[in-house]
Amino acid sequence: MGRAVVDELLQTPGMTVRVLVRPEEKSHPVIRRLQKQHNIDYAWGDLTDPVSVDRAVAGVDVVLHMGALVSPLADELPPALVEKVNVGGTQNVVDAIRRQPHADQIRLVYIGTVAETGSRNPPNHWGRTGDPICIGYNGHYAGTKARAEAIVAESGLRHWVSIRQTGMAHYDMWKTQGPIMFHNPPNGVMEWSTVEDSANLMAKLCGDRIPDHFWRHFYNIGGGETGRLVNHQLMVRMMAAMGVSDFRRILDPKWLATRNFHGQWYLDSDRLQELVPYRRFSIDDFFAELSRRIPWALRTLMRFFPGLARKQILKVAEGPGGPLTWLRTNDVEHIDAYFGSREEWDRIPSSWDDFPLAQPSREAVALAHGYDDAKPKGEWTADDLRAAAGFRGGKCHVDAVDDAFTPVEWECSLGHRFSMSPNLYLAGGHWCPTCQTDIESYPRVAASNPFFAQVWPGPSAQTSTPGAPNPVN
C-alpha cells in the first residue's frame, strides 16, 4: 500500500512527500526509482527510534502512518519485535506530533485493519465500526494493530482518523506461496478494496477539502457492493487471471480452513466514500488488469498443466506451518483454531462435488451495540454509556459526560477496571484492555458479555453438508 500511496502523492501538484526509510534500504530498487523524483524528501531512520520519527514529522502538515509489520510475516517474527514496531512505532508517531509547535493543525491518518474484528463467517458476515474487537488465534498482528489504534484514538490530537483497511487487491497477490493461502475459508467473505482506490484515498486525505467533522472517527475502507465477494468467488477470479479455468483442479477442500480468518461485508463502507469520494478502480477493473500483468508463460503453463501447480501447492500444505502438517503431527491448537477439531476436519468432503459452496445472505444485518448508536457522539449521555457497559456485562462509573473523547472509568464483565474514552469504547468497539488481547479469556468473556458473545465463538463456514448445491460461479 505504501508504495502505491507514494506514487500517487508524487503525481499531486504542489505536494512534497517525506518518507521515513531505514538506512539499509537506500539501495532498494523502489528507493532508487523514487530518488529521481524532485518532490520527495527522505528521513533516514527507523520507526522504533523516537529521534528518527521526530525528524520525519518535523514541519509536516499530514502524517500517513502505514508502517507496520503485517501478516504473515508478523505472525512468524518474535512477538516482542512486532510489538516494538506496531505499538511502539505508533506511540513514537503520536509523541512526535505532540512535540510539534503546530500539533493541533497536523492531521494523522492511521491505517488499521479488518483483522482487528476477527473471524466473521456467515451468518455474522455483516459488520461496521463499533462492532467488538475480536482477536483471532495466532492473531498477534491484529492485537498490536488494535492497541496501536487505541494509542491514536486516546492521543488527545485534534485531527486523527483510523482507516481500517480490508483485503486490498494488489498485483503481487498471485505470488503468495506461504501457508497463509490455506487460511481463507471458501465460504468466508471479504469486501475488497483495490490498491488504486486505497492510494487515491490517502492522497485525498492530504488535500484541503476534508470536512472538520471527518476527524476523530473510525472508518472501514471497502469497495462497496461490487467489492463484496465470497472467498470461493475470489478463488475463481484469481485462478482465471492465472489461466486456470477451475480452482477445484488446483486446490483440495480438506486443505482449506473453515474458520479463524478475518473478513466481513461492511454496512458502513459507503460512509467513507460519501465523505471522501475515492473509488475509481473496482475489483472488476483489478482482475482485468491482473490478467494483463501475469506473465504469459505462467498463464499458459497453468492453463495446460494445472497438475504441476497442484503439486507445488501440496508441498506448501505439507510443509512447515501447512494444514496437512498440523494434521500429521496432531497439532491440536492449530487444528482446533482453523477447523474446530479433527473430527470436524474429517467431515469436510474430499471432493468438491460434495462441498457446498455457499452464497451468504446479502440482506444486511447489524450486530447490536447496546445503546442508541444512531445518536451523534456529541449527544451521548451517562445513560448511553451505562447502557453500553451493561450490554458488555460491565459498568460505567460516570455521572455526567463531558464529551466523547475524555476518558471515563469502566468495569468489564470479569471485574477489571480501566479508563477509556467513550469514543473508543462505543464507536471503536474496544473494550477491556486486559481481556481484549487475552484470547484465553474469551470463552469466559462471551459467557458474561452479550456484546462480545455475538462474535465468539465465530461461526464456522458450512462445509460439511454432502450433496448440497454447488453454485461455484
Tab-separated table of C-alpha atoms in Angstrom:
chain	number	residue	atom	x	y	z
A	1	MET	CA	0.000	0.000	0.000
A	2	GLY	CA	2.741	2.444	0.954
A	3	ARG	CA	4.480	2.208	-2.391
A	4	ALA	CA	1.263	2.948	-4.281
A	5	VAL	CA	0.444	5.858	-1.965
A	6	VAL	CA	3.841	7.477	-2.508
A	7	ASP	CA	3.468	7.129	-6.271
A	8	GLU	CA	0.005	8.704	-6.091
A	9	LEU	CA	1.189	11.603	-3.932
A	10	LEU	CA	4.122	12.351	-6.220
A	11	GLN	CA	1.649	12.937	-9.040
A	12	THR	CA	-0.221	15.559	-6.994
A	13	PRO	CA	0.735	19.125	-7.996
A	14	GLY	CA	2.327	21.129	-5.210
A	15	MET	CA	2.823	18.110	-2.958
A	16	THR	CA	6.152	17.385	-1.275
A	17	VAL	CA	6.440	13.907	0.199
A	18	ARG	CA	8.739	12.898	3.031
A	19	VAL	CA	9.300	9.179	3.541
A	20	LEU	CA	10.816	7.512	6.605
A	21	VAL	CA	13.271	4.933	5.246
A	22	ARG	CA	15.678	2.665	7.078
A	23	PRO	CA	19.283	3.459	6.051
A	24	GLU	CA	19.968	-0.127	4.974
A	25	GLU	CA	17.227	0.223	2.334
A	26	LYS	CA	18.980	3.003	0.397
A	27	SER	CA	19.847	0.635	-2.435
A	28	HIS	CA	16.357	-0.882	-2.669
A	29	PRO	CA	15.059	-0.650	-6.261
A	30	VAL	CA	11.973	1.278	-5.144
A	31	ILE	CA	14.046	3.851	-3.266
A	32	ARG	CA	16.435	4.220	-6.180
A	33	ARG	CA	13.497	4.813	-8.509
A	34	LEU	CA	11.913	7.376	-6.202
A	35	GLN	CA	15.161	9.298	-5.772
A	36	LYS	CA	14.743	10.516	-9.343
A	37	GLN	CA	11.673	12.500	-8.269
A	38	HIS	CA	12.141	16.170	-7.428
A	39	ASN	CA	9.345	16.448	-4.853
A	40	ILE	CA	10.378	13.712	-2.428
A	41	ASP	CA	12.378	14.055	0.763
A	42	TYR	CA	13.886	11.278	2.877
A	43	ALA	CA	14.100	10.950	6.632
A	44	TRP	CA	16.642	8.186	7.143
A	45	GLY	CA	15.884	6.260	10.296
A	46	ASP	CA	13.645	3.728	11.983
A	47	LEU	CA	10.040	3.815	13.167
A	48	THR	CA	11.144	2.401	16.525
A	49	ASP	CA	13.586	5.290	17.091
A	50	PRO	CA	11.903	8.425	18.505
A	51	VAL	CA	14.638	10.706	17.143
A	52	SER	CA	14.134	9.343	13.629
A	53	VAL	CA	10.390	9.836	13.857
A	54	ASP	CA	10.851	13.389	15.146
A	55	ARG	CA	12.923	14.196	12.057
A	56	ALA	CA	10.297	12.651	9.804
A	57	VAL	CA	7.403	14.575	11.349
A	58	ALA	CA	9.088	17.974	11.726
A	59	GLY	CA	7.247	20.653	9.780
A	60	VAL	CA	4.721	18.411	8.016
A	61	ASP	CA	1.005	19.029	7.551
A	62	VAL	CA	-0.170	15.402	7.287
A	63	VAL	CA	1.213	12.140	8.672
A	64	LEU	CA	0.159	8.942	6.884
A	65	HIS	CA	1.078	6.168	9.304
A	66	MET	CA	1.090	2.994	7.222
A	67	GLY	CA	4.268	1.494	8.661
A	68	ALA	CA	3.817	-1.872	10.365
A	69	LEU	CA	4.884	-5.492	10.384
A	70	VAL	CA	1.916	-7.322	8.861
A	71	SER	CA	0.787	-10.917	8.433
A	72	PRO	CA	2.018	-13.422	7.515
A	73	LEU	CA	5.485	-12.068	8.396
A	74	ALA	CA	4.258	-10.590	11.670
A	75	ASP	CA	2.974	-13.997	12.789
A	76	GLU	CA	6.387	-15.580	12.216
A	77	LEU	CA	8.584	-12.951	13.898
A	78	PRO	CA	9.256	-12.663	17.648
A	79	PRO	CA	6.201	-11.058	19.275
A	80	ALA	CA	8.410	-8.521	21.047
A	81	LEU	CA	9.666	-7.208	17.712
A	82	VAL	CA	6.160	-6.919	16.266
A	83	GLU	CA	5.086	-5.121	19.438
A	84	LYS	CA	8.041	-2.745	19.212
A	85	VAL	CA	7.291	-1.803	15.610
A	86	ASN	CA	3.497	-1.745	15.539
A	87	VAL	CA	2.699	-0.445	19.014
A	88	GLY	CA	5.920	1.324	19.955
A	89	GLY	CA	6.243	2.850	16.495
A	90	THR	CA	2.729	4.276	16.698
A	91	GLN	CA	3.463	5.759	20.113
A	92	ASN	CA	6.560	7.384	18.615
A	93	VAL	CA	4.471	8.916	15.825
A	94	VAL	CA	1.910	10.329	18.264
A	95	ASP	CA	4.622	11.688	20.575
A	96	ALA	CA	6.470	13.297	17.667
A	97	ILE	CA	3.315	15.090	16.525
A	98	ARG	CA	2.641	16.313	20.058
A	99	ARG	CA	6.106	17.873	20.165
A	100	GLN	CA	5.452	19.956	17.057
A	101	PRO	CA	4.553	23.624	17.634
A	102	HIS	CA	1.626	23.265	15.223
A	103	ALA	CA	0.412	19.907	16.602
A	104	ASP	CA	-3.246	20.973	16.531
A	105	GLN	CA	-3.050	21.501	12.773
A	106	ILE	CA	-1.289	18.228	11.889
A	107	ARG	CA	-3.564	15.516	10.508
A	108	LEU	CA	-2.722	11.928	11.477
A	109	VAL	CA	-4.113	9.139	9.303
A	110	TYR	CA	-3.639	5.754	10.940
A	111	ILE	CA	-4.149	2.585	8.911
A	112	GLY	CA	-5.903	-0.051	10.989
A	113	THR	CA	-7.060	-3.449	9.772
A	114	VAL	CA	-10.123	-5.617	9.318
A	115	ALA	CA	-8.174	-8.212	11.317
A	116	GLU	CA	-8.995	-6.258	14.480
A	117	THR	CA	-12.561	-7.580	14.361
A	118	GLY	CA	-11.604	-11.183	13.669
A	119	SER	CA	-13.462	-14.036	12.016
A	120	ARG	CA	-16.941	-13.053	10.843
A	121	ASN	CA	-18.068	-16.023	8.773
A	122	PRO	CA	-21.770	-16.245	7.852
A	123	PRO	CA	-24.252	-15.661	9.333
A	124	ASN	CA	-22.367	-12.853	11.146
A	125	HIS	CA	-20.727	-11.604	7.971
A	126	TRP	CA	-22.081	-8.044	8.002
A	127	GLY	CA	-20.076	-5.604	10.092
A	128	ARG	CA	-19.459	-1.958	10.917
A	129	THR	CA	-17.240	0.124	13.127
A	130	GLY	CA	-18.312	-0.212	16.740
A	131	ASP	CA	-18.564	-3.996	16.458
A	132	PRO	CA	-16.443	-5.850	19.041
A	133	ILE	CA	-12.699	-6.008	18.663
A	134	CYS	CA	-12.037	-9.755	18.494
A	135	ILE	CA	-8.518	-11.104	18.074
A	136	GLY	CA	-8.228	-14.465	16.355
A	137	TYR	CA	-5.989	-17.354	17.358
A	138	ASN	CA	-2.354	-16.629	16.455
A	139	GLY	CA	-3.504	-13.059	15.924
A	140	HIS	CA	-0.585	-11.155	17.412
A	141	TYR	CA	-0.600	-8.840	14.408
A	142	ALA	CA	-4.262	-7.953	14.940
A	143	GLY	CA	-3.677	-7.441	18.653
A	144	THR	CA	-0.841	-4.998	18.083
A	145	LYS	CA	-2.852	-3.086	15.498
A	146	ALA	CA	-5.787	-2.768	17.898
A	147	ARG	CA	-3.512	-1.468	20.659
A	148	ALA	CA	-1.896	0.963	18.234
A	149	GLU	CA	-5.324	2.189	17.154
A	150	ALA	CA	-6.163	2.856	20.802
A	151	ILE	CA	-2.984	4.925	21.171
A	152	VAL	CA	-4.082	7.096	18.257
A	153	ALA	CA	-7.684	7.440	19.461
A	154	GLU	CA	-6.626	8.362	23.007
A	155	SER	CA	-3.798	10.660	21.891
A	156	GLY	CA	-5.616	13.933	22.508
A	157	LEU	CA	-4.719	15.078	18.995
A	158	ARG	CA	-7.345	17.229	17.320
A	159	HIS	CA	-7.065	15.697	13.853
A	160	TRP	CA	-6.698	11.934	13.739
A	161	VAL	CA	-8.556	9.194	11.937
A	162	SER	CA	-8.333	5.407	11.877
A	163	ILE	CA	-8.951	3.857	8.474
A	164	ARG	CA	-9.398	0.099	8.853
A	165	GLN	CA	-8.029	-1.481	5.703
A	166	THR	CA	-9.802	-4.530	4.367
A	167	GLY	CA	-8.427	-7.099	1.945
A	168	MET	CA	-6.536	-4.942	-0.552
A	169	ALA	CA	-6.205	-6.352	-4.058
A	170	HIS	CA	-2.682	-5.732	-5.370
A	171	TYR	CA	-0.643	-7.081	-8.246
A	172	ASP	CA	1.671	-9.349	-6.262
A	173	MET	CA	-1.189	-11.386	-4.763
A	174	TRP	CA	-0.698	-14.200	-7.245
A	175	LYS	CA	2.847	-14.706	-5.951
A	176	THR	CA	1.688	-15.756	-2.463
A	177	GLN	CA	3.174	-19.167	-1.704
A	178	GLY	CA	3.105	-19.449	2.089
A	179	PRO	CA	0.731	-21.367	4.368
A	180	ILE	CA	-1.471	-18.288	4.706
A	181	MET	CA	-3.019	-19.278	1.356
A	182	PHE	CA	-4.877	-22.052	3.213
A	183	HIS	CA	-6.299	-19.794	5.940
A	184	ASN	CA	-9.206	-18.348	3.918
A	185	PRO	CA	-12.408	-20.379	4.412
A	186	PRO	CA	-14.031	-20.956	1.000
A	187	ASN	CA	-17.377	-19.766	2.357
A	188	GLY	CA	-15.963	-16.806	4.247
A	189	VAL	CA	-16.384	-13.288	2.900
A	190	MET	CA	-14.399	-10.123	2.292
A	191	GLU	CA	-15.338	-6.701	0.993
A	192	TRP	CA	-12.292	-5.924	-1.122
A	193	SER	CA	-10.636	-2.632	-1.877
A	194	THR	CA	-8.052	-2.132	-4.609
A	195	VAL	CA	-4.568	-0.730	-4.294
A	196	GLU	CA	-5.555	2.074	-6.673
A	197	ASP	CA	-8.523	3.144	-4.546
A	198	SER	CA	-6.503	2.896	-1.331
A	199	ALA	CA	-3.792	5.144	-2.750
A	200	ASN	CA	-6.372	7.607	-4.053
A	201	LEU	CA	-7.991	7.803	-0.617
A	202	MET	CA	-4.688	8.563	1.095
A	203	ALA	CA	-3.896	11.277	-1.441
A	204	LYS	CA	-7.311	12.863	-0.959
A	205	LEU	CA	-6.862	12.879	2.810
A	206	CYS	CA	-3.823	15.080	2.246
A	207	GLY	CA	-5.969	17.665	0.468
A	208	ASP	CA	-7.702	20.757	1.793
A	209	ARG	CA	-11.310	19.680	1.304
A	210	ILE	CA	-11.705	17.318	4.250
A	211	PRO	CA	-14.566	18.469	6.499
A	212	ASP	CA	-13.696	19.020	10.134
A	213	HIS	CA	-16.339	16.524	11.292
A	214	PHE	CA	-14.444	13.776	9.424
A	215	TRP	CA	-11.738	13.598	12.088
A	216	ARG	CA	-11.624	11.602	15.347
A	217	HIS	CA	-13.606	8.742	13.847
A	218	PHE	CA	-13.128	5.137	12.738
A	219	TYR	CA	-13.916	4.106	9.156
A	220	ASN	CA	-13.946	0.897	7.157
A	221	ILE	CA	-12.442	1.125	3.695
A	222	GLY	CA	-14.084	-1.174	1.155
A	223	GLY	CA	-15.203	-1.363	-2.434
A	224	GLY	CA	-18.912	-1.306	-1.677
A	225	GLU	CA	-21.377	-3.678	-3.290
A	226	THR	CA	-19.125	-4.703	-6.182
A	227	GLY	CA	-16.271	-5.496	-3.788
A	228	ARG	CA	-18.277	-7.979	-1.704
A	229	LEU	CA	-17.063	-11.434	-2.626
A	230	VAL	CA	-17.360	-14.858	-1.068
A	231	ASN	CA	-13.879	-16.359	-0.819
A	232	HIS	CA	-14.648	-19.101	-3.317
A	233	GLN	CA	-15.638	-16.380	-5.792
A	234	LEU	CA	-12.251	-14.776	-5.233
A	235	MET	CA	-10.597	-18.139	-5.912
A	236	VAL	CA	-12.461	-18.428	-9.212
A	237	ARG	CA	-11.363	-14.991	-10.335
A	238	MET	CA	-7.784	-15.289	-9.132
A	239	MET	CA	-7.277	-18.637	-10.811
A	240	ALA	CA	-8.931	-17.376	-14.001
A	241	ALA	CA	-6.471	-14.483	-14.101
A	242	MET	CA	-3.670	-17.053	-13.850
A	243	GLY	CA	-5.073	-19.154	-16.684
A	244	VAL	CA	-6.863	-21.855	-14.663
A	245	SER	CA	-10.492	-22.415	-15.625
A	246	ASP	CA	-11.496	-24.032	-12.315
A	247	PHE	CA	-9.721	-23.597	-8.970
A	248	ARG	CA	-11.016	-27.031	-7.930
A	249	ARG	CA	-8.407	-28.560	-10.232
A	250	ILE	CA	-5.695	-26.941	-8.089
A	251	LEU	CA	-6.971	-26.963	-4.501
A	252	ASP	CA	-8.365	-29.686	-2.255
A	253	PRO	CA	-11.269	-28.780	0.075
A	254	LYS	CA	-9.579	-30.517	3.004
A	255	TRP	CA	-6.589	-28.169	2.728
A	256	LEU	CA	-8.619	-25.035	3.447
A	257	ALA	CA	-9.528	-23.683	6.879
A	258	THR	CA	-13.158	-23.281	7.876
A	259	ARG	CA	-12.656	-20.501	10.459
A	260	ASN	CA	-10.235	-18.131	12.224
A	261	PHE	CA	-9.651	-15.734	9.338
A	262	HIS	CA	-10.858	-12.150	9.297
A	263	GLY	CA	-13.256	-10.742	6.743
A	264	GLN	CA	-16.700	-9.210	6.525
A	265	TRP	CA	-19.027	-7.226	4.303
A	266	TYR	CA	-19.448	-3.673	5.526
A	267	LEU	CA	-22.636	-1.895	6.429
A	268	ASP	CA	-20.766	1.405	6.589
A	269	SER	CA	-18.009	1.495	3.948
A	270	ASP	CA	-20.163	3.763	1.771
A	271	ARG	CA	-19.976	6.371	4.539
A	272	LEU	CA	-16.268	6.882	3.883
A	273	GLN	CA	-16.981	7.165	0.160
A	274	GLU	CA	-19.611	9.838	0.840
A	275	LEU	CA	-17.213	11.930	2.912
A	276	VAL	CA	-14.119	11.465	0.742
A	277	PRO	CA	-15.040	10.132	-2.713
A	278	TYR	CA	-12.138	7.874	-3.617
A	279	ARG	CA	-13.486	4.849	-5.507
A	280	ARG	CA	-12.410	4.814	-9.128
A	281	PHE	CA	-10.957	1.337	-9.724
A	282	SER	CA	-13.252	-1.572	-8.882
A	283	ILE	CA	-12.391	-5.187	-8.163
A	284	ASP	CA	-13.589	-5.974	-11.695
A	285	ASP	CA	-11.097	-3.453	-13.077
A	286	PHE	CA	-8.410	-5.010	-10.905
A	287	PHE	CA	-8.854	-8.548	-12.204
A	288	ALA	CA	-8.890	-7.331	-15.797
A	289	GLU	CA	-5.581	-5.571	-15.182
A	290	LEU	CA	-4.146	-8.511	-13.225
A	291	SER	CA	-4.720	-10.828	-16.186
A	292	ARG	CA	-2.630	-8.489	-18.317
A	293	ARG	CA	0.189	-8.309	-15.771
A	294	ILE	CA	0.682	-12.003	-15.055
A	295	PRO	CA	3.381	-13.360	-17.397
A	296	TRP	CA	2.010	-15.072	-20.499
A	297	ALA	CA	4.286	-18.076	-19.968
A	298	LEU	CA	2.882	-18.697	-16.486
A	299	ARG	CA	-0.713	-18.364	-17.671
A	300	THR	CA	-0.040	-20.859	-20.453
A	301	LEU	CA	1.635	-23.308	-18.074
A	302	MET	CA	-1.213	-23.064	-15.562
A	303	ARG	CA	-3.814	-23.468	-18.291
A	304	PHE	CA	-2.417	-26.645	-19.808
A	305	PHE	CA	-0.644	-28.192	-16.803
A	306	PRO	CA	-2.696	-27.387	-13.663
A	307	GLY	CA	-1.435	-30.605	-12.094
A	308	LEU	CA	2.032	-29.062	-11.762
A	309	ALA	CA	0.583	-26.161	-9.798
A	310	ARG	CA	-1.372	-28.564	-7.602
A	311	LYS	CA	1.813	-30.470	-6.755
A	312	GLN	CA	3.582	-27.242	-5.823
A	313	ILE	CA	0.718	-26.113	-3.588
A	314	LEU	CA	0.546	-29.565	-1.983
A	315	LYS	CA	4.209	-29.169	-0.973
A	316	VAL	CA	3.280	-25.978	0.870
A	317	ALA	CA	0.313	-27.681	2.564
A	318	GLU	CA	2.641	-30.462	3.719
A	319	GLY	CA	5.445	-28.075	4.692
A	320	PRO	CA	6.151	-26.070	7.850
A	321	GLY	CA	3.001	-24.340	9.075
A	322	GLY	CA	0.829	-26.070	6.484
A	323	PRO	CA	-2.543	-27.616	7.395
A	324	LEU	CA	-1.513	-31.148	6.441
A	325	THR	CA	1.474	-30.808	8.749
A	326	TRP	CA	-0.854	-29.850	11.601
A	327	LEU	CA	-2.871	-32.992	10.965
A	328	ARG	CA	0.141	-35.261	10.555
A	329	THR	CA	1.732	-34.032	13.797
A	330	ASN	CA	-1.586	-33.757	15.661
A	331	ASP	CA	-1.065	-30.034	16.294
A	332	VAL	CA	-4.288	-29.725	18.264
A	333	GLU	CA	-4.028	-25.969	18.797
A	334	HIS	CA	-3.906	-25.181	15.090
A	335	ILE	CA	-6.389	-27.900	14.138
A	336	ASP	CA	-8.951	-26.635	16.642
A	337	ALA	CA	-8.354	-22.989	15.708
A	338	TYR	CA	-8.714	-23.397	11.947
A	339	PHE	CA	-11.049	-26.409	11.662
A	340	GLY	CA	-12.859	-26.654	15.001
A	341	SER	CA	-11.500	-30.134	15.744
A	342	ARG	CA	-10.020	-33.115	13.954
A	343	GLU	CA	-13.490	-34.651	13.875
A	344	GLU	CA	-14.822	-31.592	12.066
A	345	TRP	CA	-11.918	-31.755	9.616
A	346	ASP	CA	-12.769	-35.418	8.993
A	347	ARG	CA	-16.274	-34.341	7.995
A	348	ILE	CA	-15.033	-31.959	5.293
A	349	PRO	CA	-15.788	-33.664	1.950
A	350	SER	CA	-12.797	-34.911	0.000
A	351	SER	CA	-14.431	-33.944	-3.284
A	352	TRP	CA	-15.616	-30.518	-4.373
A	353	ASP	CA	-18.687	-32.261	-5.782
A	354	ASP	CA	-19.837	-32.814	-2.205
A	355	PHE	CA	-18.645	-29.480	-0.814
A	356	PRO	CA	-21.400	-26.824	-0.631
A	357	LEU	CA	-20.045	-23.517	-1.903
A	358	ALA	CA	-22.460	-21.139	-0.221
A	359	GLN	CA	-23.900	-17.769	-1.132
A	360	PRO	CA	-24.375	-15.883	2.159
A	361	SER	CA	-27.304	-13.549	2.590
A	362	ARG	CA	-26.874	-10.135	1.008
A	363	GLU	CA	-29.508	-8.702	3.302
A	364	ALA	CA	-27.535	-6.520	5.689
A	365	VAL	CA	-27.954	-7.374	9.370
A	366	ALA	CA	-26.245	-5.281	12.039
A	367	LEU	CA	-24.931	-6.507	15.375
A	368	ALA	CA	-26.404	-4.844	18.448
A	369	HIS	CA	-24.212	-2.275	20.199
A	370	GLY	CA	-26.305	-1.911	23.333
A	371	TYR	CA	-27.171	1.784	23.048
A	372	ASP	CA	-28.768	4.177	20.547
A	373	ASP	CA	-25.906	4.164	18.051
A	374	ALA	CA	-27.815	6.468	15.691
A	375	LYS	CA	-27.316	9.280	18.211
A	376	PRO	CA	-24.433	11.692	17.392
A	377	LYS	CA	-21.424	11.456	19.691
A	378	GLY	CA	-21.993	14.975	20.940
A	379	GLU	CA	-25.360	13.898	22.359
A	380	TRP	CA	-24.182	10.862	24.317
A	381	THR	CA	-25.320	10.872	27.933
A	382	ALA	CA	-24.312	8.960	31.027
A	383	ASP	CA	-27.330	6.727	30.422
A	384	ASP	CA	-25.983	5.831	26.960
A	385	LEU	CA	-22.614	4.905	28.427
A	386	ARG	CA	-24.177	2.842	31.199
A	387	ALA	CA	-26.393	1.040	28.680
A	388	ALA	CA	-23.396	0.192	26.501
A	389	ALA	CA	-21.412	-1.017	29.507
A	390	GLY	CA	-24.329	-3.114	30.742
A	391	PHE	CA	-24.645	-4.803	27.349
A	392	ARG	CA	-20.978	-5.700	27.724
A	393	GLY	CA	-21.664	-7.237	31.131
A	394	GLY	CA	-19.918	-4.394	32.907
A	395	LYS	CA	-20.435	-0.954	34.382
A	396	CYS	CA	-19.649	2.653	33.602
A	397	HIS	CA	-18.713	4.683	36.673
A	398	VAL	CA	-19.811	8.096	35.453
A	399	ASP	CA	-22.465	10.609	36.464
A	400	ALA	CA	-22.077	13.013	33.550
A	401	VAL	CA	-20.378	13.059	30.148
A	402	ASP	CA	-18.075	15.962	29.327
A	403	ASP	CA	-17.512	14.861	25.732
A	404	ALA	CA	-16.887	11.701	23.706
A	405	PHE	CA	-13.102	11.994	23.899
A	406	THR	CA	-12.410	12.438	27.618
A	407	PRO	CA	-11.670	9.056	29.257
A	408	VAL	CA	-14.076	7.760	31.883
A	409	GLU	CA	-13.944	4.778	34.223
A	410	TRP	CA	-15.352	1.419	33.127
A	411	GLU	CA	-15.566	-2.064	34.595
A	412	CYS	CA	-15.609	-5.175	32.409
A	413	SER	CA	-17.658	-8.339	32.866
A	414	LEU	CA	-14.713	-10.049	34.576
A	415	GLY	CA	-14.235	-7.226	37.072
A	416	HIS	CA	-11.279	-5.333	35.587
A	417	ARG	CA	-11.451	-1.544	35.919
A	418	PHE	CA	-9.960	0.674	33.232
A	419	SER	CA	-10.058	4.156	31.772
A	420	MET	CA	-11.121	4.723	28.146
A	421	SER	CA	-12.822	7.421	26.115
A	422	PRO	CA	-16.479	6.821	25.182
A	423	ASN	CA	-15.425	7.295	21.557
A	424	LEU	CA	-13.021	4.356	21.621
A	425	TYR	CA	-15.384	2.190	23.687
A	426	LEU	CA	-18.609	2.831	21.773
A	427	ALA	CA	-17.621	3.978	18.281
A	428	GLY	CA	-14.407	1.958	18.081
A	429	GLY	CA	-15.725	-1.284	19.588
A	430	HIS	CA	-12.797	-1.542	22.012
A	431	TRP	CA	-13.380	-2.934	25.472
A	432	CYS	CA	-11.345	-4.118	28.471
A	433	PRO	CA	-7.631	-3.789	27.547
A	434	THR	CA	-6.795	-6.737	29.805
A	435	CYS	CA	-9.313	-9.158	28.295
A	436	GLN	CA	-9.313	-7.874	24.727
A	437	THR	CA	-5.886	-9.286	23.901
A	438	ASP	CA	-6.107	-12.299	26.221
A	439	ILE	CA	-7.662	-14.861	23.895
A	440	GLU	CA	-7.636	-17.472	26.660
A	441	SER	CA	-10.223	-15.372	28.493
A	442	TYR	CA	-12.591	-15.119	25.507
A	443	PRO	CA	-14.869	-18.053	26.485
A	444	ARG	CA	-15.390	-16.559	29.951
A	445	VAL	CA	-15.937	-13.113	28.465
A	446	ALA	CA	-18.518	-14.433	25.989
A	447	ALA	CA	-20.418	-16.114	28.821
A	448	SER	CA	-20.795	-12.789	30.638
A	449	ASN	CA	-20.699	-10.205	27.823
A	450	PRO	CA	-23.650	-10.307	25.354
A	451	PHE	CA	-21.942	-7.736	23.118
A	452	PHE	CA	-18.901	-9.954	22.613
A	453	ALA	CA	-20.919	-13.186	22.553
A	454	GLN	CA	-22.343	-12.077	19.197
A	455	VAL	CA	-18.986	-12.830	17.555
A	456	TRP	CA	-17.467	-15.512	19.798
A	457	PRO	CA	-17.068	-18.273	19.032
A	458	GLY	CA	-17.033	-17.205	15.401
A	459	PRO	CA	-19.447	-19.428	13.461
A	460	SER	CA	-17.736	-21.811	11.073
A	461	ALA	CA	-18.466	-21.771	7.382
A	462	GLN	CA	-20.877	-24.543	6.403
A	463	THR	CA	-18.618	-27.060	4.741
A	464	SER	CA	-19.890	-30.477	5.655
A	465	THR	CA	-23.287	-30.924	4.016
A	466	PRO	CA	-22.844	-33.589	1.311
A	467	GLY	CA	-24.868	-33.269	-1.834
A	468	ALA	CA	-25.719	-29.580	-1.403
A	469	PRO	CA	-25.999	-27.365	-4.500
A	470	ASN	CA	-22.641	-26.170	-5.777
A	471	PRO	CA	-23.078	-22.638	-7.228
A	472	VAL	CA	-19.369	-22.084	-7.871
A	473	ASN	CA	-19.950	-19.151	-10.188
